[in-house]
PDB file of C-alpha atoms in Angstrom:
ATOM      1  CA  UNK Q   1       0.000   0.000   0.000  1.00 72.00           C
ATOM      2  CA  UNK Q   2       1.464   3.391  -0.976  1.00 95.00           C
ATOM      3  CA  UNK Q   3       1.443   6.296   1.436  1.00 97.00           C
ATOM      4  CA  UNK Q   4      -1.322   8.274  -0.280  1.00 96.00           C
ATOM      5  CA  UNK Q   5      -3.597   5.236  -0.161  1.00 96.00           C
ATOM      6  CA  UNK Q   6      -2.703   4.703   3.476  1.00 96.00           C
ATOM      7  CA  UNK Q   7      -3.489   8.303   4.389  1.00 97.00           C
ATOM      8  CA  UNK Q   8      -6.763   8.157   2.475  1.00 97.00           C
ATOM      9  CA  UNK Q   9      -7.662   4.999   4.370  1.00 96.00           C
ATOM     10  CA  UNK Q  10      -7.043   6.769   7.704  1.00 97.00           C
ATOM     11  CA  UNK Q  11      -9.342   9.635   6.701  1.00 97.00           C
ATOM     12  CA  UNK Q  12     -12.038   7.242   5.487  1.00 98.00           C
ATOM     13  CA  UNK Q  13     -11.892   5.172   8.674  1.00 97.00           C
ATOM     14  CA  UNK Q  14     -12.078   8.280  10.864  1.00 98.00           C
ATOM     15  CA  UNK Q  15     -15.067   9.628   8.946  1.00 98.00           C
ATOM     16  CA  UNK Q  16     -16.862   6.283   9.181  1.00 97.00           C
ATOM     17  CA  UNK Q  17     -16.172   6.006  12.922  1.00 97.00           C
ATOM     18  CA  UNK Q  18     -17.589   9.471  13.553  1.00 97.00           C
ATOM     19  CA  UNK Q  19     -20.684   8.799  11.467  1.00 97.00           C
ATOM     20  CA  UNK Q  20     -21.312   5.522  13.286  1.00 95.00           C
ATOM     21  CA  UNK Q  21     -20.890   7.182  16.696  1.00 97.00           C
ATOM     22  CA  UNK Q  22     -23.184  10.149  16.048  1.00 96.00           C
ATOM     23  CA  UNK Q  23     -26.508   8.623  17.049  1.00 95.00           C
ATOM     24  CA  UNK Q  24     -25.078   6.916  20.141  1.00 96.00           C
ATOM     25  CA  UNK Q  25     -23.116   9.885  21.476  1.00 98.00           C
ATOM     26  CA  UNK Q  26     -25.249  12.935  20.636  1.00 98.00           C
ATOM     27  CA  UNK Q  27     -27.525  12.390  23.644  1.00 98.00           C
ATOM     28  CA  UNK Q  28     -24.780  11.945  26.280  1.00 98.00           C
ATOM     29  CA  UNK Q  29     -22.820  14.885  24.869  1.00 98.00           C
ATOM     30  CA  UNK Q  30     -25.916  17.099  25.134  1.00 98.00           C
ATOM     31  CA  UNK Q  31     -26.372  15.935  28.741  1.00 98.00           C
ATOM     32  CA  UNK Q  32     -22.724  16.752  29.483  1.00 98.00           C
ATOM     33  CA  UNK Q  33     -23.233  20.270  28.123  1.00 98.00           C
ATOM     34  CA  UNK Q  34     -26.256  20.839  30.352  1.00 98.00           C
ATOM     35  CA  UNK Q  35     -24.443  19.455  33.406  1.00 98.00           C
ATOM     36  CA  UNK Q  36     -21.372  21.622  32.873  1.00 98.00           C
ATOM     37  CA  UNK Q  37     -23.381  24.770  32.155  1.00 98.00           C
ATOM     38  CA  UNK Q  38     -25.318  24.203  35.363  1.00 98.00           C
ATOM     39  CA  UNK Q  39     -22.112  23.808  37.351  1.00 98.00           C
ATOM     40  CA  UNK Q  40     -20.318  26.749  35.762  1.00 98.00           C
ATOM     41  CA  UNK Q  41     -23.227  29.158  36.150  1.00 97.00           C
ATOM     42  CA  UNK Q  42     -23.557  28.174  39.816  1.00 97.00           C
ATOM     43  CA  UNK Q  43     -19.968  29.114  40.602  1.00 97.00           C
ATOM     44  CA  UNK Q  44     -18.568  25.609  40.392  1.00 98.00           C
ATOM     45  CA  UNK Q  45     -15.752  24.349  38.160  1.00 98.00           C
ATOM     46  CA  UNK Q  46     -14.756  21.494  35.886  1.00 98.00           C
ATOM     47  CA  UNK Q  47     -11.676  19.416  36.716  1.00 98.00           C
ATOM     48  CA  UNK Q  48     -10.213  17.287  33.924  1.00 98.00           C
ATOM     49  CA  UNK Q  49      -7.823  14.327  33.979  1.00 98.00           C
ATOM     50  CA  UNK Q  50      -6.359  11.805  31.544  1.00 98.00           C
ATOM     51  CA  UNK Q  51      -3.099  10.194  30.440  1.00 98.00           C
ATOM     52  CA  UNK Q  52      -0.999  10.696  27.321  1.00 97.00           C
ATOM     53  CA  UNK Q  53      -3.153  11.927  24.457  1.00 97.00           C
ATOM     54  CA  UNK Q  54      -6.054  12.137  26.886  1.00 98.00           C
ATOM     55  CA  UNK Q  55      -3.961  14.441  29.091  1.00 98.00           C
ATOM     56  CA  UNK Q  56      -3.490  16.688  26.076  1.00 98.00           C
ATOM     57  CA  UNK Q  57      -7.266  16.630  25.539  1.00 98.00           C
ATOM     58  CA  UNK Q  58      -7.785  17.748  29.162  1.00 98.00           C
ATOM     59  CA  UNK Q  59      -5.497  20.709  28.641  1.00 98.00           C
ATOM     60  CA  UNK Q  60      -7.174  21.538  25.321  1.00 98.00           C
ATOM     61  CA  UNK Q  61     -10.594  21.469  26.990  1.00 98.00           C
ATOM     62  CA  UNK Q  62      -9.542  23.634  29.946  1.00 98.00           C
ATOM     63  CA  UNK Q  63      -7.896  26.166  27.629  1.00 98.00           C
ATOM     64  CA  UNK Q  64     -11.069  26.479  25.546  1.00 98.00           C
ATOM     65  CA  UNK Q  65     -13.140  27.221  28.655  1.00 98.00           C
ATOM     66  CA  UNK Q  66     -10.732  29.523  30.491  1.00 98.00           C
ATOM     67  CA  UNK Q  67      -9.874  31.416  27.310  1.00 98.00           C
ATOM     68  CA  UNK Q  68     -12.453  31.043  24.600  1.00 96.00           C
ATOM     69  CA  UNK Q  69     -13.671  28.524  22.060  1.00 97.00           C
ATOM     70  CA  UNK Q  70     -14.949  30.338  18.960  1.00 96.00           C
ATOM     71  CA  UNK Q  71     -16.767  33.284  20.512  1.00 95.00           C
ATOM     72  CA  UNK Q  72     -15.901  36.012  22.965  1.00 96.00           C
ATOM     73  CA  UNK Q  73     -17.246  35.465  26.469  1.00 96.00           C
ATOM     74  CA  UNK Q  74     -16.021  35.671  30.070  1.00 96.00           C
ATOM     75  CA  UNK Q  75     -13.634  32.890  31.073  1.00 97.00           C
ATOM     76  CA  UNK Q  76     -15.111  29.764  32.605  1.00 98.00           C
ATOM     77  CA  UNK Q  77     -13.628  27.840  35.531  1.00 98.00           C
ATOM     78  CA  UNK Q  78     -11.804  24.719  34.341  1.00 98.00           C
ATOM     79  CA  UNK Q  79      -8.589  23.102  35.572  1.00 98.00           C
ATOM     80  CA  UNK Q  80      -6.559  20.393  33.839  1.00 98.00           C
ATOM     81  CA  UNK Q  81      -5.129  18.233  36.624  1.00 98.00           C
ATOM     82  CA  UNK Q  82      -2.383  17.149  34.232  1.00 98.00           C
ATOM     83  CA  UNK Q  83      -0.322  20.347  34.320  1.00 97.00           C
ATOM     84  CA  UNK Q  84       1.107  20.857  37.826  1.00 97.00           C
ATOM     85  CA  UNK Q  85       4.392  18.965  37.569  1.00 97.00           C
ATOM     86  CA  UNK Q  86       5.296  19.608  41.211  1.00 98.00           C
ATOM     87  CA  UNK Q  87       2.042  18.076  42.435  1.00 98.00           C
ATOM     88  CA  UNK Q  88       2.195  15.225  39.935  1.00 98.00           C
ATOM     89  CA  UNK Q  89       5.771  14.272  40.777  1.00 98.00           C
ATOM     90  CA  UNK Q  90       5.327  14.722  44.526  1.00 98.00           C
ATOM     91  CA  UNK Q  91       2.241  12.522  44.610  1.00 98.00           C
ATOM     92  CA  UNK Q  92       3.760  10.007  42.200  1.00 98.00           C
ATOM     93  CA  UNK Q  93       6.967   9.809  44.244  1.00 98.00           C
ATOM     94  CA  UNK Q  94       5.510   9.895  47.759  1.00 98.00           C
ATOM     95  CA  UNK Q  95       2.441   7.756  47.082  1.00 98.00           C
ATOM     96  CA  UNK Q  96       1.986   6.254  43.602  1.00 98.00           C
ATOM     97  CA  UNK Q  97       1.194   7.314  40.062  1.00 98.00           C
ATOM     98  CA  UNK Q  98      -2.243   5.788  40.563  1.00 98.00           C
ATOM     99  CA  UNK Q  99      -3.069   8.617  42.980  1.00 98.00           C
ATOM    100  CA  UNK Q 100      -1.839  11.627  40.994  1.00 98.00           C
ATOM    101  CA  UNK Q 101      -5.391  12.702  40.125  1.00 98.00           C
ATOM    102  CA  UNK Q 102      -7.437  11.383  43.039  1.00 98.00           C
ATOM    103  CA  UNK Q 103      -5.379  13.354  45.556  1.00 98.00           C
ATOM    104  CA  UNK Q 104      -5.860  16.540  43.538  1.00 98.00           C
ATOM    105  CA  UNK Q 105      -9.600  15.912  43.267  1.00 98.00           C
ATOM    106  CA  UNK Q 106      -9.804  15.299  47.018  1.00 98.00           C
ATOM    107  CA  UNK Q 107      -7.854  18.501  47.685  1.00 98.00           C
ATOM    108  CA  UNK Q 108      -9.601  20.982  45.405  1.00 98.00           C
ATOM    109  CA  UNK Q 109     -12.842  19.333  44.319  1.00 98.00           C
ATOM    110  CA  UNK Q 110     -16.038  20.672  45.889  1.00 98.00           C
ATOM    111  CA  UNK Q 111     -19.661  19.521  45.870  1.00 98.00           C
ATOM    112  CA  UNK Q 112     -21.213  20.760  42.637  1.00 98.00           C
ATOM    113  CA  UNK Q 113     -17.982  20.554  40.647  1.00 98.00           C
ATOM    114  CA  UNK Q 114     -17.743  18.253  37.633  1.00 98.00           C
ATOM    115  CA  UNK Q 115     -14.931  15.823  36.842  1.00 98.00           C
ATOM    116  CA  UNK Q 116     -14.167  15.236  33.162  1.00 99.00           C
ATOM    117  CA  UNK Q 117     -12.413  11.855  33.213  1.00 98.00           C
ATOM    118  CA  UNK Q 118     -10.839  10.711  29.948  1.00 98.00           C
ATOM    119  CA  UNK Q 119      -9.539   7.183  29.327  1.00 98.00           C
ATOM    120  CA  UNK Q 120      -9.723   5.411  25.978  1.00 98.00           C
ATOM    121  CA  UNK Q 121      -9.757   1.956  27.605  1.00 97.00           C
ATOM    122  CA  UNK Q 122     -11.842   2.835  30.635  1.00 97.00           C
ATOM    123  CA  UNK Q 123      -9.319   0.974  32.776  1.00 98.00           C
ATOM    124  CA  UNK Q 124      -6.679   3.562  33.741  1.00 98.00           C
ATOM    125  CA  UNK Q 125      -6.211   3.139  37.489  1.00 98.00           C
ATOM    126  CA  UNK Q 126      -5.470   6.794  38.189  1.00 98.00           C
ATOM    127  CA  UNK Q 127      -8.696   7.733  36.378  1.00 98.00           C
ATOM    128  CA  UNK Q 128     -10.877   5.203  38.198  1.00 98.00           C
ATOM    129  CA  UNK Q 129      -9.480   6.419  41.537  1.00 98.00           C
ATOM    130  CA  UNK Q 130     -10.172  10.018  40.485  1.00 98.00           C
ATOM    131  CA  UNK Q 131     -13.790   9.082  39.770  1.00 98.00           C
ATOM    132  CA  UNK Q 132     -14.098   7.503  43.208  1.00 98.00           C
ATOM    133  CA  UNK Q 133     -12.594  10.620  44.794  1.00 98.00           C
ATOM    134  CA  UNK Q 134     -15.033  12.818  42.865  1.00 98.00           C
ATOM    135  CA  UNK Q 135     -17.977  10.842  44.194  1.00 98.00           C
ATOM    136  CA  UNK Q 136     -16.619  11.196  47.724  1.00 98.00           C
ATOM    137  CA  UNK Q 137     -16.562  14.977  47.157  1.00 98.00           C
ATOM    138  CA  UNK Q 138     -20.175  14.895  45.872  1.00 98.00           C
ATOM    139  CA  UNK Q 139     -19.115  15.734  42.330  1.00 98.00           C
ATOM    140  CA  UNK Q 140     -20.707  14.448  39.149  1.00 98.00           C
ATOM    141  CA  UNK Q 141     -18.584  12.796  36.491  1.00 98.00           C
ATOM    142  CA  UNK Q 142     -18.496  13.029  32.723  1.00 98.00           C
ATOM    143  CA  UNK Q 143     -16.477  10.070  31.457  1.00 98.00           C
ATOM    144  CA  UNK Q 144     -15.037   9.910  27.946  1.00 98.00           C
ATOM    145  CA  UNK Q 145     -14.098   6.313  27.149  1.00 98.00           C
ATOM    146  CA  UNK Q 146     -14.073   3.724  24.368  1.00 98.00           C
ATOM    147  CA  UNK Q 147     -13.687  -0.036  23.957  1.00 97.00           C
ATOM    148  CA  UNK Q 148     -16.883  -0.719  25.906  1.00 97.00           C
ATOM    149  CA  UNK Q 149     -16.023   1.579  28.790  1.00 98.00           C
ATOM    150  CA  UNK Q 150     -13.945  -0.850  30.842  1.00 98.00           C
ATOM    151  CA  UNK Q 151     -13.955  -0.496  34.629  1.00 98.00           C
ATOM    152  CA  UNK Q 152     -15.312   3.049  34.425  1.00 98.00           C
ATOM    153  CA  UNK Q 153     -18.712   1.662  33.410  1.00 98.00           C
ATOM    154  CA  UNK Q 154     -19.171   0.015  36.808  1.00 97.00           C
ATOM    155  CA  UNK Q 155     -18.026   3.081  38.760  1.00 98.00           C
ATOM    156  CA  UNK Q 156     -20.381   5.651  37.280  1.00 98.00           C
ATOM    157  CA  UNK Q 157     -23.447   6.617  39.260  1.00 98.00           C
ATOM    158  CA  UNK Q 158     -26.962   7.416  38.079  1.00 97.00           C
ATOM    159  CA  UNK Q 159     -26.316  11.148  37.707  1.00 97.00           C
ATOM    160  CA  UNK Q 160     -22.992  10.708  35.897  1.00 98.00           C
ATOM    161  CA  UNK Q 161     -22.666  10.830  32.117  1.00 98.00           C
ATOM    162  CA  UNK Q 162     -20.840   8.260  29.999  1.00 98.00           C
ATOM    163  CA  UNK Q 163     -19.652   9.200  26.512  1.00 98.00           C
ATOM    164  CA  UNK Q 164     -18.362   5.824  25.361  1.00 98.00           C
ATOM    165  CA  UNK Q 165     -17.041   5.763  21.794  1.00 98.00           C
ATOM    166  CA  UNK Q 166     -18.231   2.588  20.019  1.00 97.00           C
ATOM    167  CA  UNK Q 167     -14.819   1.702  18.623  1.00 97.00           C
ATOM    168  CA  UNK Q 168     -11.789  -0.356  19.672  1.00 96.00           C
ATOM    169  CA  UNK Q 169      -8.957   1.506  17.960  1.00 97.00           C
ATOM    170  CA  UNK Q 170      -7.292   4.060  20.226  1.00 97.00           C
ATOM    171  CA  UNK Q 171      -6.609   6.595  17.470  1.00 97.00           C
ATOM    172  CA  UNK Q 172     -10.237   6.626  16.363  1.00 98.00           C
ATOM    173  CA  UNK Q 173     -11.454   6.885  19.962  1.00 98.00           C
ATOM    174  CA  UNK Q 174      -9.167   9.847  20.622  1.00 98.00           C
ATOM    175  CA  UNK Q 175     -10.325  11.591  17.461  1.00 98.00           C
ATOM    176  CA  UNK Q 176     -13.940  11.250  18.548  1.00 98.00           C
ATOM    177  CA  UNK Q 177     -13.045  12.379  22.071  1.00 98.00           C
ATOM    178  CA  UNK Q 178     -11.635  15.581  20.604  1.00 98.00           C
ATOM    179  CA  UNK Q 179     -14.762  16.093  18.506  1.00 98.00           C
ATOM    180  CA  UNK Q 180     -16.877  15.485  21.617  1.00 98.00           C
ATOM    181  CA  UNK Q 181     -14.860  18.103  23.517  1.00 98.00           C
ATOM    182  CA  UNK Q 182     -15.418  20.598  20.714  1.00 98.00           C
ATOM    183  CA  UNK Q 183     -19.138  19.776  20.762  1.00 98.00           C
ATOM    184  CA  UNK Q 184     -19.227  20.400  24.523  1.00 98.00           C
ATOM    185  CA  UNK Q 185     -17.427  23.736  24.159  1.00 98.00           C
ATOM    186  CA  UNK Q 186     -19.729  24.781  21.323  1.00 98.00           C
ATOM    187  CA  UNK Q 187     -22.792  23.714  23.294  1.00 98.00           C
ATOM    188  CA  UNK Q 188     -21.696  25.639  26.375  1.00 98.00           C
ATOM    189  CA  UNK Q 189     -21.288  28.756  24.244  1.00 97.00           C
ATOM    190  CA  UNK Q 190     -24.683  28.188  22.646  1.00 97.00           C
ATOM    191  CA  UNK Q 191     -26.458  27.905  25.997  1.00 97.00           C
ATOM    192  CA  UNK Q 192     -24.633  30.901  27.484  1.00 96.00           C
ATOM    193  CA  UNK Q 193     -24.588  33.187  24.448  1.00 95.00           C
ATOM    194  CA  UNK Q 194     -27.463  32.050  22.234  1.00 94.00           C
ATOM    195  CA  UNK Q 195     -27.321  31.377  18.529  1.00 87.00           C
ATOM    196  CA  UNK Q 196     -24.354  32.796  16.663  1.00 77.00           C
ATOM    197  CA  UNK Q 197     -25.198  35.718  14.379  1.00 71.00           C
ATOM    198  CA  UNK Q 198     -23.710  36.040  10.910  1.00 57.00           C
ATOM    199  CA  UNK Q 199     -21.850  39.108  12.154  1.00 56.00           C
ATOM    200  CA  UNK Q 200     -20.118  37.150  14.944  1.00 54.00           C
TER     201      UNK Q 200
END
């Protein structure tokens, strides 16, 4: 297979995965938007955690809320728990890497806050512990997963939201996670600012 054919195949597979996921994920994404808007407008915040590419997605998400997505608005309270290297290395060294997010959630999470927990497999130990810590702090959870949801599926409570990508390939799951994040940011702006005018 030549490189152009290979690249074309990647695009085609990504498009197909997104089309197949649309019906299944539109509802949970809309619920996540409503949950986050409710939290943010009540003075609460969104904490986000993930590993690797999912860590990058957390930072992307937080930046879109604190700064802006596509429209001007006041900054919204979001923190990526992936960025404080002193906290991450202290917790990882003194306790274990499994606790790098749960300890942060326990320290700064408050009732009414939302945890955005991202794991493509649904089995990342530091993410499952973060979810447990969020529940202990009376926070609701929005989980972005794939591959059936893994262990996260059994941890989520009735009021939590599960956006589980119906795919088994990590790259495709991550691509749909990013699209989901953009949908959430767009939806938050829509609820807060109304429909976008042609002049905007």
